[in-house]
XYZ file of C-alpha atoms in Angstrom:
771
model
C 0.130 0.064 0.300
C 2.917 2.234 0.902
C 4.422 1.543 -2.449
C 0.959 2.327 -4.326
C 0.812 5.646 -2.469
C 4.771 6.642 -3.383
C 3.929 5.607 -6.883
C 0.736 7.886 -6.830
C 2.943 10.659 -5.381
C 5.839 10.515 -7.792
C 3.317 10.349 -10.917
C 1.563 13.440 -9.630
C -1.732 11.096 -9.546
C -2.448 12.185 -5.755
C -2.232 15.538 -4.469
C -2.598 15.425 -0.693
C -3.089 19.215 -0.340
C -6.478 19.770 -1.598
C -5.534 23.251 -2.185
C -3.094 22.645 -5.116
C -5.533 20.329 -6.892
C -6.527 21.521 -10.373
C -9.643 21.114 -11.796
C -10.871 21.137 -15.538
C -12.611 24.743 -16.487
C -14.592 25.093 -19.868
C -12.820 28.444 -20.823
C -9.130 28.330 -19.366
C -8.526 24.293 -18.832
C -6.960 23.477 -15.712
C -7.411 26.080 -12.588
C -7.167 25.869 -9.085
C -9.903 23.768 -7.309
C -9.836 25.676 -4.670
C -10.936 28.851 -6.316
C -12.475 27.056 -9.253
C -15.021 30.171 -10.284
C -18.913 29.802 -10.832
C -18.963 32.130 -13.667
C -16.286 34.128 -15.661
C -17.123 37.921 -16.426
C -15.519 39.137 -19.279
C -14.175 42.968 -18.717
C -11.172 45.085 -18.954
C -8.095 45.579 -17.148
C -8.321 48.901 -14.492
C -4.511 49.487 -14.334
C -2.612 51.133 -17.234
C -3.720 52.933 -20.608
C -2.886 49.969 -22.737
C -6.527 48.467 -22.187
C -6.088 44.680 -22.011
C -9.077 42.563 -21.982
C -9.554 39.974 -19.258
C -11.897 37.576 -17.588
C -12.845 37.882 -13.646
C -13.443 34.776 -12.233
C -16.445 34.806 -9.572
C -17.056 32.404 -6.645
C -19.674 32.522 -4.244
C -20.112 36.372 -5.283
C -16.053 37.118 -4.663
C -13.564 37.827 -7.434
C -11.249 34.962 -7.130
C -9.091 35.103 -10.682
C -7.965 37.269 -13.218
C -7.220 36.010 -16.726
C -6.410 37.481 -19.735
C -8.835 37.224 -22.527
C -7.319 35.141 -25.353
C -9.410 36.612 -28.135
C -8.714 40.093 -27.414
C -6.705 42.061 -29.938
C -4.870 44.070 -27.385
C -3.367 41.407 -25.310
C -3.926 38.076 -26.912
C -4.771 36.527 -23.396
C -1.572 37.695 -21.559
C -1.419 40.215 -18.807
C 1.101 41.766 -16.704
C 1.958 40.937 -13.063
C -0.520 43.664 -11.901
C -3.236 42.415 -14.150
C -2.808 38.417 -13.242
C -3.538 39.813 -9.513
C -5.914 42.662 -9.712
C -8.695 40.497 -8.393
C -6.726 40.416 -4.918
C -6.756 44.100 -4.919
C -10.493 44.180 -4.365
C -10.426 42.871 -1.162
C -7.300 44.702 0.416
C -7.381 45.726 3.843
C -7.104 49.253 2.976
C -10.504 49.271 1.344
C -12.866 52.011 2.395
C -16.244 50.094 3.225
C -18.561 52.858 4.841
C -18.464 56.488 4.162
C -16.756 58.373 6.885
C -16.757 61.814 9.052
C -14.101 63.195 11.069
C -15.468 63.834 14.454
C -13.468 64.507 17.665
C -10.295 64.160 15.448
C -11.144 60.734 14.098
C -12.683 59.458 11.017
C -15.819 57.554 12.122
C -18.192 55.458 9.814
C -21.580 57.371 9.273
C -24.346 56.929 7.061
C -24.678 58.341 3.303
C -27.224 60.494 4.190
C -25.459 62.131 7.339
C -22.128 62.325 4.809
C -23.900 63.836 2.058
C -25.636 66.557 3.681
C -22.835 67.340 5.833
C -20.608 67.941 2.911
C -23.220 69.460 0.575
C -23.987 71.947 3.584
C -20.232 72.942 3.779
C -20.001 73.483 -0.019
C -23.168 75.835 0.186
C -21.708 77.772 3.101
C -18.117 78.102 1.600
C -19.733 79.062 -2.096
C -22.031 81.801 -0.502
C -19.108 83.269 1.507
C -16.446 83.296 -0.845
C -17.979 82.775 -4.599
C -18.820 79.414 -6.622
C -15.128 79.041 -7.546
C -14.161 78.342 -3.718
C -15.033 74.933 -4.110
C -12.407 72.863 -6.495
C -12.176 69.292 -7.518
C -9.153 66.964 -8.439
C -10.042 63.813 -10.311
C -8.457 60.993 -11.828
C -7.799 58.750 -14.849
C -9.256 55.488 -13.691
C -13.040 56.358 -13.145
C -14.794 54.732 -16.028
C -16.194 57.055 -18.733
C -19.700 57.445 -17.650
C -18.494 58.300 -14.042
C -16.118 61.167 -15.701
C -18.854 62.523 -17.824
C -21.393 62.625 -14.751
C -18.748 64.041 -12.132
C -17.998 66.635 -14.691
C -21.093 67.460 -15.699
C -22.145 67.862 -11.896
C -19.036 70.005 -11.107
C -18.969 72.460 -13.714
C -23.155 72.731 -14.268
C -24.397 71.654 -10.882
C -21.763 72.985 -8.081
C -20.892 75.915 -11.031
C -17.196 75.850 -10.272
C -14.949 75.565 -13.059
C -11.823 74.830 -10.778
C -12.014 71.206 -11.880
C -8.960 69.250 -13.120
C -7.613 65.567 -13.160
C -4.258 63.724 -12.030
C -3.915 63.140 -15.658
C -2.498 66.702 -15.822
C 0.432 64.908 -13.954
C 0.686 62.501 -16.704
C -1.008 63.283 -20.374
C -1.909 67.045 -20.448
C 1.431 67.651 -22.528
C 0.314 65.217 -25.081
C -3.117 66.873 -25.088
C -1.654 70.181 -25.752
C 0.575 68.929 -28.185
C -1.684 67.480 -30.208
C -3.905 70.231 -29.956
C -1.296 72.927 -31.188
C -0.339 70.626 -34.227
C -3.659 69.009 -35.186
C -5.869 71.097 -33.805
C -7.582 68.398 -31.549
C -6.540 65.959 -28.877
C -6.361 62.097 -30.154
C -3.687 59.807 -30.486
C -3.090 59.433 -34.199
C -2.234 55.803 -34.390
C -2.988 52.133 -33.078
C -0.839 49.118 -31.586
C -1.352 47.545 -35.216
C 1.159 50.243 -36.022
C 3.964 48.642 -33.868
C 3.167 45.579 -36.066
C 3.590 47.464 -39.427
C 6.320 49.830 -39.127
C 9.684 49.595 -40.555
C 11.385 51.543 -37.957
C 9.863 51.899 -34.246
C 11.288 54.980 -32.440
C 10.476 55.253 -28.791
C 11.119 58.114 -26.856
C 11.346 58.612 -23.397
C 9.034 55.380 -23.344
C 10.243 52.459 -21.068
C 7.317 50.227 -22.136
C 8.919 47.202 -21.092
C 8.053 47.901 -17.440
C 5.181 50.597 -17.851
C 3.238 48.990 -20.921
C 5.016 45.561 -20.903
C 2.091 44.024 -23.188
C 3.029 46.227 -26.052
C 6.160 44.305 -26.325
C 3.963 41.604 -27.946
C 2.991 43.959 -30.723
C 6.346 44.707 -31.677
C 7.170 40.787 -31.579
C 4.632 40.259 -34.241
C 6.091 42.873 -36.417
C 8.573 40.365 -38.255
C 5.777 37.808 -38.642
C 3.564 40.496 -40.336
C 5.965 42.326 -42.430
C 8.400 39.452 -42.976
C 11.470 41.515 -41.774
C 12.556 42.477 -38.569
C 11.616 46.268 -37.716
C 14.449 48.764 -36.628
C 13.967 49.529 -33.335
C 15.232 53.128 -31.833
C 15.231 53.868 -28.548
C 16.016 57.392 -27.239
C 16.445 57.639 -23.152
C 18.894 58.792 -20.808
C 18.472 55.804 -19.133
C 19.629 52.502 -20.381
C 16.025 50.903 -19.330
C 14.768 47.433 -19.973
C 13.444 48.789 -23.114
C 16.873 50.227 -24.112
C 18.095 47.037 -24.091
C 16.121 45.591 -26.768
C 16.838 48.508 -29.096
C 18.947 48.275 -32.565
C 19.679 51.619 -32.111
C 20.189 53.097 -28.409
C 20.310 56.941 -28.148
C 21.654 57.977 -24.698
C 20.867 61.496 -24.894
C 21.468 63.834 -21.948
C 18.495 64.509 -19.911
C 15.185 66.606 -21.097
C 17.231 67.100 -24.572
C 14.666 65.176 -26.810
C 13.246 68.447 -28.374
C 16.636 69.543 -29.406
C 17.360 66.043 -30.982
C 13.924 66.227 -32.846
C 14.836 69.867 -34.425
C 18.678 68.445 -35.205
C 16.820 65.245 -37.149
C 14.381 67.654 -38.939
C 17.416 69.837 -39.756
C 19.453 66.944 -41.193
C 16.429 65.728 -43.207
C 15.879 68.834 -44.831
C 19.589 69.502 -45.425
C 20.137 66.273 -47.114
C 16.760 66.682 -49.162
C 15.026 63.565 -47.494
C 12.065 65.094 -46.378
C 8.737 64.114 -48.186
C 7.712 67.609 -50.325
C 4.629 66.397 -51.695
C 3.102 65.374 -48.072
C 4.440 68.713 -46.857
C 2.903 71.003 -49.719
C -0.426 69.280 -49.403
C -0.951 68.143 -46.054
C 0.788 70.832 -43.744
C 1.040 74.368 -42.651
C 4.032 76.879 -41.888
C 6.676 74.724 -43.495
C 8.819 78.222 -44.782
C 8.636 79.476 -41.319
C 9.572 76.344 -39.560
C 12.493 75.256 -42.040
C 13.833 78.881 -41.716
C 13.741 78.305 -37.815
C 15.246 74.769 -37.588
C 18.193 75.834 -40.247
C 19.002 78.923 -38.329
C 19.375 77.459 -34.774
C 19.708 73.859 -34.678
C 22.644 72.948 -36.878
C 24.031 69.067 -36.002
C 27.071 70.697 -33.719
C 24.809 72.616 -32.103
C 22.650 69.635 -31.117
C 25.801 67.324 -30.790
C 26.371 69.598 -27.993
C 23.121 69.786 -26.209
C 21.975 66.014 -26.585
C 25.521 64.326 -25.963
C 24.795 62.747 -29.301
C 27.957 62.416 -31.776
C 27.259 64.273 -34.918
C 28.094 61.252 -37.239
C 25.310 59.285 -34.960
C 22.933 62.255 -35.807
C 23.486 61.885 -39.474
C 23.166 58.109 -39.412
C 19.817 58.376 -37.099
C 18.262 60.599 -39.452
C 19.043 58.626 -42.415
C 17.396 55.671 -40.489
C 14.617 57.338 -39.906
C 14.067 59.414 -42.934
C 14.413 56.458 -45.630
C 11.989 54.069 -43.921
C 8.917 53.412 -45.773
C 6.850 53.633 -42.268
C 7.963 55.021 -38.849
C 5.961 54.761 -35.721
C 7.261 57.185 -32.839
C 5.769 56.532 -29.413
C 6.401 58.051 -26.266
C 5.347 58.319 -22.759
C 6.253 60.128 -19.400
C 9.691 60.800 -20.410
C 8.549 63.190 -22.930
C 5.349 64.396 -21.340
C 6.712 65.218 -17.730
C 8.530 67.844 -18.484
C 8.496 71.711 -18.544
C 9.114 71.166 -22.471
C 6.181 68.588 -22.958
C 4.022 70.045 -25.057
C 6.210 71.714 -27.649
C 8.432 68.279 -27.319
C 5.310 66.358 -28.518
C 4.972 68.851 -31.370
C 8.465 68.119 -32.141
C 7.761 64.767 -32.517
C 4.949 65.265 -34.673
C 6.871 67.774 -36.658
C 9.344 64.940 -37.496
C 6.604 62.805 -38.548
C 4.860 65.477 -40.707
C 8.132 66.440 -42.838
C 8.490 62.699 -43.331
C 5.043 61.788 -43.975
C 4.503 59.481 -41.259
C 0.929 59.698 -40.491
C -2.277 58.376 -41.289
C -0.816 54.963 -42.878
C 0.084 51.769 -41.722
C 2.992 51.446 -39.335
C 3.331 55.476 -39.664
C 2.213 57.538 -36.800
C 3.199 59.669 -33.978
C 1.762 58.195 -30.718
C 1.461 58.893 -27.164
C 1.027 55.761 -24.669
C -1.312 56.853 -21.814
C -0.348 56.033 -18.413
C -3.694 55.424 -16.645
C -6.433 53.052 -17.586
C -9.145 55.770 -18.507
C -6.983 59.243 -19.183
C -8.496 59.063 -22.607
C -11.840 58.864 -21.193
C -11.346 61.956 -18.943
C -10.106 63.902 -22.136
C -12.882 62.997 -24.301
C -15.735 63.227 -21.811
C -14.621 64.462 -18.458
C -15.509 67.971 -18.614
C -11.589 69.391 -17.378
C -9.615 70.905 -20.165
C -12.569 71.053 -22.877
C -16.373 70.517 -22.905
C -17.431 66.985 -23.542
C -17.061 65.734 -27.142
C -13.979 67.643 -27.980
C -15.399 71.050 -27.467
C -13.987 74.423 -26.706
C -14.867 76.448 -23.894
C -14.273 79.608 -25.922
C -16.143 78.897 -28.658
C -20.084 80.075 -28.448
C -21.001 77.655 -31.112
C -19.579 74.426 -29.009
C -21.274 75.821 -25.899
C -24.798 76.320 -27.485
C -24.405 72.876 -29.185
C -23.445 71.208 -26.012
C -26.284 72.859 -24.174
C -28.744 72.043 -26.755
C -27.945 68.632 -26.669
C -28.257 68.058 -22.847
C -31.345 70.659 -22.515
C -29.697 73.251 -20.096
C -29.295 76.679 -20.205
C -26.196 77.675 -22.156
C -25.460 80.247 -19.640
C -24.588 77.347 -16.852
C -21.697 76.032 -19.720
C -18.565 77.651 -18.760
C -16.706 80.330 -21.032
C -13.203 79.259 -20.306
C -11.196 76.417 -18.467
C -10.748 77.155 -14.684
C -7.715 76.410 -12.718
C -5.336 73.699 -13.562
C -4.221 71.201 -10.854
C -0.996 73.103 -9.643
C -3.292 76.304 -9.972
C -5.714 74.906 -7.660
C -3.081 74.233 -5.151
C -1.632 77.745 -5.610
C -5.075 79.066 -5.061
C -5.877 77.151 -1.903
C -2.558 78.835 -0.775
C -3.630 82.345 -1.414
C -7.046 81.720 0.348
C -9.021 81.679 -2.852
C -10.288 78.067 -2.674
C -11.873 76.740 0.474
C -13.259 73.346 -0.106
C -11.051 70.460 -2.331
C -12.956 67.330 -3.450
C -10.248 64.436 -4.299
C -11.313 61.818 -6.561
C -9.592 58.621 -6.757
C -5.969 60.304 -6.564
C -3.518 60.225 -3.981
C -1.479 63.666 -4.124
C 0.269 63.200 -0.735
C 2.452 61.011 -2.696
C 1.915 61.818 -6.389
C 2.012 65.728 -6.286
C 5.592 67.144 -7.104
C 5.545 70.299 -4.851
C 4.771 68.242 -1.489
C 5.723 71.766 0.285
C 3.028 73.796 -1.335
C 0.605 71.162 -1.157
C 0.929 70.171 2.479
C 0.654 74.149 3.172
C -2.291 74.128 1.083
C -4.102 71.281 2.663
C -4.004 72.473 6.108
C -5.873 75.853 5.049
C -8.639 74.176 3.620
C -12.138 74.570 5.277
C -13.176 70.807 4.128
C -11.162 68.186 2.356
C -13.387 65.476 0.922
C -11.912 62.181 -0.705
C -13.825 59.867 -2.842
C -11.821 56.667 -2.932
C -11.661 52.839 -2.770
C -8.777 52.746 -0.694
C -7.503 54.658 2.535
C -4.971 56.360 0.666
C -2.254 58.932 2.376
C -4.723 61.696 1.400
C -7.873 59.924 2.551
C -6.197 59.628 6.084
C -5.859 63.200 6.476
C -9.583 64.215 4.802
C -12.391 65.501 6.881
C -14.809 63.149 4.753
C -14.529 60.113 3.049
C -16.877 59.143 0.182
C -16.485 55.173 0.110
C -16.140 54.389 -3.354
C -16.438 50.865 -5.389
C -13.817 49.591 -7.494
C -12.873 47.634 -10.596
C -14.904 44.874 -11.212
C -17.563 46.362 -8.651
C -19.301 48.747 -11.589
C -20.032 48.751 -15.309
C -18.818 50.972 -18.099
C -16.176 52.021 -20.290
C -12.560 52.581 -20.570
C -10.723 54.132 -23.209
C -7.200 52.807 -23.845
C -4.004 54.581 -25.622
C -5.162 53.697 -29.173
C -8.676 55.380 -28.648
C -10.034 51.635 -28.280
C -13.455 52.088 -26.169
C -13.522 48.867 -24.135
C -16.514 47.382 -21.893
C -15.646 46.840 -18.227
C -18.594 44.473 -16.640
C -19.584 44.656 -13.335
C -18.858 41.209 -11.605
C -19.266 41.769 -7.943
C -21.073 43.664 -5.436
C -19.491 46.958 -4.107
C -17.721 45.845 -0.740
C -19.440 47.079 2.391
C -21.540 49.993 2.189
C -19.429 51.739 -0.714
C -20.877 52.821 -4.057
C -20.124 53.199 -7.572
C -18.690 56.485 -8.127
C -21.586 57.149 -10.728
C -24.123 56.448 -7.801
C -21.969 58.497 -5.709
C -22.308 61.767 -8.209
C -25.979 61.094 -8.785
C -27.126 60.872 -5.146
C -24.934 63.440 -3.989
C -26.354 65.958 -6.764
C -29.858 65.535 -4.804
C -28.795 67.728 -2.248
C -28.316 70.804 -4.165
C -31.788 71.869 -4.980
C -32.895 71.557 -8.425
C -29.806 70.201 -10.164
C -30.306 66.551 -9.944
C -33.298 67.121 -11.923
C -31.820 69.734 -14.512
C -28.649 67.779 -15.037
C -29.685 63.902 -14.408
C -33.413 63.418 -14.624
C -33.114 60.559 -17.158
C -29.635 59.320 -15.868
C -30.260 56.662 -13.775
C -27.479 53.515 -14.998
C -24.501 53.784 -16.706
C -26.295 52.867 -19.797
C -28.490 55.894 -19.846
C -25.168 57.993 -19.379
C -23.481 55.966 -21.812
C -26.271 57.100 -24.519
C -26.216 60.575 -23.455
C -22.139 60.529 -24.447
C -23.118 59.232 -27.622
C -25.232 61.914 -28.512
C -22.778 64.762 -27.024
C -19.960 63.056 -29.424
C -21.820 62.843 -32.260
C -20.123 64.367 -35.404
C -17.262 65.351 -33.271
C -13.638 63.506 -33.842
C -14.241 61.265 -30.605
C -17.482 59.998 -32.345
C -19.224 57.144 -30.300
C -22.636 57.527 -31.875
C -22.515 54.023 -33.694
C -21.208 52.472 -30.426
C -23.255 50.020 -27.952
C -22.230 48.019 -25.263
C -23.115 44.836 -27.040
C -21.152 45.714 -29.946
C -18.078 46.961 -28.046
C -17.870 43.559 -26.132
C -18.483 41.580 -29.747
C -15.494 43.373 -31.030
C -13.176 43.370 -28.441
C -13.387 47.026 -28.544
C -13.645 50.208 -30.854
C -11.580 52.652 -31.868
C -13.303 56.225 -32.074
C -14.365 57.680 -34.457
C -17.456 55.250 -34.885
C -20.121 56.440 -36.815
C -22.117 55.990 -40.007
C -19.333 56.241 -42.330
C -16.975 54.016 -39.902
C -19.514 51.715 -38.137
C -16.910 49.326 -36.537
C -14.269 52.409 -35.819
C -11.276 53.954 -37.049
C -8.027 52.746 -36.851
C -5.956 55.812 -37.623
C -6.526 59.505 -37.493
C -5.757 62.006 -40.306
C -5.458 59.744 -43.051
C -5.757 61.314 -46.934
C -9.388 61.373 -46.668
C -9.558 62.639 -42.658
C -8.805 66.674 -42.255
C -7.238 68.099 -39.026
C -9.291 70.460 -37.038
C -7.691 73.471 -38.221
C -8.635 76.277 -40.270
C -7.820 74.518 -43.693
C -7.683 71.205 -42.362
C -3.761 70.725 -42.594
C -1.412 69.928 -39.594
C 0.689 72.630 -38.301
C 4.488 72.544 -38.346
C 5.529 74.627 -35.590
C 8.701 76.183 -34.623
C 9.462 75.349 -31.038
C 12.636 75.921 -28.741
C 14.601 73.917 -26.649
C 15.859 75.557 -23.334
C 18.361 74.383 -20.875
C 17.141 73.123 -17.600
C 16.494 75.617 -15.005
C 18.255 73.340 -12.403
C 21.710 72.211 -13.565
C 24.136 69.724 -11.702
C 26.542 71.970 -9.459
C 29.017 71.580 -7.073
C 27.051 71.049 -4.182
C 24.428 69.082 -5.947
C 26.696 67.185 -8.849
C 23.572 64.452 -9.927
C 20.514 64.903 -11.958
C 17.503 62.914 -10.444
C 15.337 60.725 -12.980
C 12.023 59.240 -11.678
C 9.674 56.805 -13.101
C 7.558 53.383 -12.463
C 8.381 49.851 -11.977
C 6.462 46.947 -13.641
C 5.247 45.570 -10.243
C 3.631 48.657 -8.797
C 1.017 51.418 -10.000
C 0.855 54.982 -9.130
C 0.930 55.381 -5.241
C 0.648 51.908 -4.492
C -3.065 52.421 -2.990
C -3.878 49.465 -5.068
C -0.731 47.649 -5.568
C 0.793 48.119 -2.421
C -1.883 45.753 -0.699
C -0.899 42.564 -3.022
C 1.774 40.095 -1.542
C 3.129 38.895 -4.673
C 3.696 42.684 -5.902
C 4.967 43.698 -2.713
C 7.439 41.053 -2.530
C 9.140 41.623 -6.295
C 9.175 45.555 -5.243
C 8.733 46.185 -1.580
C 10.557 49.537 -1.405
C 12.091 52.271 -3.642
C 15.653 52.237 -4.841
C 18.254 54.565 -6.336
C 20.165 53.303 -9.809
C 23.535 54.564 -9.394
C 26.402 54.183 -12.073
C 29.459 52.170 -11.045
C 31.780 55.701 -11.026
C 29.266 57.598 -8.971
C 29.142 54.539 -6.531
C 33.230 54.107 -6.319
C 33.030 58.016 -5.441
C 30.625 57.741 -2.529
C 32.202 54.455 -1.686
C 28.857 52.470 -1.474
C 27.701 49.347 -3.126
C 24.453 47.118 -4.121
C 22.561 46.748 -1.080
C 24.006 49.810 1.176
C 21.367 52.276 2.133
C 21.757 56.196 1.544
C 20.403 59.679 1.388
C 19.228 61.640 -1.337
C 18.769 65.827 -0.863
C 18.160 68.631 -3.055
C 17.113 72.246 -2.393
C 13.354 71.230 -1.507
C 13.993 68.261 0.652
C 15.470 64.567 1.582
C 14.676 60.988 1.328
C 16.438 58.946 3.364
C 17.031 54.780 3.569
C 16.807 54.235 -0.071
C 18.590 50.961 -1.224
C 21.718 51.458 -3.595
C 21.686 49.273 -6.765
C 24.812 49.791 -8.778
C 23.795 49.734 -12.604
C 25.077 50.321 -15.944
C 21.571 51.514 -16.601
C 22.333 55.293 -15.764
C 25.469 57.106 -17.076
C 27.823 58.816 -14.433
C 26.119 61.403 -13.321
C 22.484 60.527 -13.312
C 20.504 58.619 -10.561
C 16.847 56.884 -10.949
C 14.307 56.547 -8.287
C 10.570 55.055 -8.798
C 8.231 57.175 -7.308
C 5.705 54.806 -6.197
C 6.761 54.616 -2.406
C 5.554 57.018 0.646
C 7.992 55.790 2.698
C 10.693 56.823 0.396
C 8.874 59.799 -1.093
C 10.918 61.002 -3.981
C 8.539 63.734 -4.753
C 9.842 65.691 -1.615
C 12.759 66.605 -3.585
C 11.265 66.864 -7.152
C 11.200 70.335 -8.893
C 7.940 72.650 -8.455
C 8.084 73.372 -12.229
C 5.258 73.040 -14.944
C 4.926 73.111 -18.533
C 3.468 76.791 -19.284
C 0.799 75.257 -21.785
C -0.203 71.983 -20.321
C 0.656 72.600 -16.578
C 2.216 69.419 -16.925
C 5.262 68.945 -13.669
C 8.739 68.478 -14.920
C 8.926 65.342 -12.636
C 12.204 64.220 -14.374
C 15.205 66.674 -13.891
C 16.622 68.188 -10.712
C 19.880 68.592 -9.027
C 20.587 66.386 -5.889
C 23.140 65.256 -3.670
C 23.696 61.472 -2.418
C 24.754 60.951 1.079
C 26.434 57.479 2.119
C 25.345 57.641 5.569
C 21.661 57.875 6.220
C 20.624 60.526 8.889
C 19.225 58.555 12.299
C 16.220 60.080 13.938
C 17.424 62.573 16.445
C 20.584 63.691 14.713
C 20.820 66.910 13.044
C 22.459 66.996 9.887
C 25.417 69.032 8.964
C 27.104 68.919 5.333
C 30.656 69.332 4.173
C 32.217 68.949 0.556
C 34.346 65.880 -0.056
C 35.824 65.599 -3.776
C 32.929 67.351 -5.049
C 30.381 65.303 -3.270
C 28.827 65.790 0.243
C 28.649 63.400 2.672
C 27.126 63.030 6.274
C 28.352 64.115 8.951
C 26.520 63.218 12.591
C 26.482 66.387 14.800
C 25.083 64.987 18.219
C 22.195 67.595 19.826
C 19.624 67.186 22.554
C 16.901 68.426 20.741
C 14.922 65.689 18.258
C 13.800 66.124 14.871
C 10.511 65.923 14.304
C 8.577 65.384 10.906
C 5.848 67.873 10.712
C 2.508 66.223 10.720
C -0.672 67.631 8.755
C -3.075 68.739 11.016
C -6.502 68.312 9.878
C -8.475 66.890 12.848
C -9.080 70.212 14.878
C -10.972 72.085 12.194
């Protein structure tokens, strides 16, 4: 008998631990017996902007599995580590399960009626005393589009404040403004299929291997589709995972990408490699553009700015201009810059003079950071009126008012304050109430000193979130929101693909879907609910109004339906009678730009040096970014064991030469400091991925909050922060608590010297309880 048992164990026929047993599943084959779902619900991932299709496994009313949808054209059944563990996020210990009001210094569970009445009374009092604009709202890129539309409509037309923005200003605003000034409208021009059909793929400031790993699958399909291997060019100051798969790696100096694009345009025009026919027929301003470039960006000058040799610049320009189809994609390395908007237009200039737009494999295309940053751009009512309408256009305002049947006087005539302007206005005493929706500025905002001062000055801070974030912990009121899998609606991904996200489980505890929170909260403001939401009761009602609002606009949803989106695996707008199954690419030969004459604008844009350069006291330049295992400020991923095990804390990438100067090695602990603050106890990774004089730190971690150091500088057109480049110092000894830190110069670097004193240094806490 013992021999039979041993044989069964050896052959895998007898699993003693039932929790490790597998059973057959009709969709996915073998699944764990312990959590074999009762049903699978088709949905869409709620993390980044790639927009992966997936199935949620539900057992006994709970989400127990996340699986990639094998028939979805975005991800072909695969998921990144975050997507594979997404169901675990739904039941995190940090979930907010009931609305909360701060009483006697403590956040205390309350009924929804008490919470809404208390908050609405405060909003009304503040607006009566200080004006409508004294209430401001900062939203997110992670709600469903239906949520965004209802929230924006209520804030702008119900609360009648236009001081409303989203955290998408921190990541995608420069792409929005760059598209607008080049093409006359927001909207990514290409699609993921272009990765598969391009001869040359140029990635600028885009570490997709960490940030959007599923897109590598589309690049991998290229040789199969085209019959030849594409040339991959990666432009990045850091030799990231993505750079390591490049055929041509361009290790330019930090924030010199705009100069690089201008320099490539110079060489292409100098050599006669431009597409004159396309330029003449499809662009405006070529004469002035060429004159500006040829006068200011000769290769020798660009080589000095970028650190790239002249011969390499010529070779790069030749490879780019001689290709049949070039796709240029970028992410935060371009957008998160005080020159972000103009850098986007510089990338578009390069595509335009070579005719690389509106064709298979040929497009300049931004890759979106959050799952629905596109949705809020289309319908969120922040930087534009829903349906890509302009605040300054009387016709656009009247059109929107007529469609939704509201007085046109309610529709704002201009955009209100952008995110950083809202913080500044709070500090000036102009804004007294702040409603923060599904974002965590106490980790994500770049100017932490100004932010923390501002939050202390508010009469009321309201946070609407599914998780007890750093910001929710100091709030006066918390609206308990449902999260991914607990509500129904749409996300739009980076390629303008509207994907359907089905509700799989009920909201946890007494939490509510964001749409329901907005609809119910609006009832506490007189007749505003009936005026704005009388016929909007469920997500489908809101979606149908969005279809009417977008009809005839570039982001046209008019021929979409939930059923059709699910059937086709997502639909790319515009989707109308002319294109009932959607549109892969914008600005093909038969699609005009939203400019006066339908042509794209070639814009003379200028590079400017960093405002904060490395110097004797601060000899290194800091770069910040992401890691594949974590998402944003970790309110979701920080609760998931496997992701925390893979990336539990921040680190600093340090070149071997800099490590030698500081006499540190991988695994040591180090302190970073700059003009605005310091971050201690950061683990060292000695790495060839960064050049001498540069360091890299991921931004996700509140315990090692790198945004204490980042520069409070913003793009003047998009208001997007310059997260990426500021001067810092490294100290090879961390400062223990209770010790005052003094700095002395040693061989051009500063090292910590302990100066013992009696007084103890105590980190300033935000006191919001004593209001």
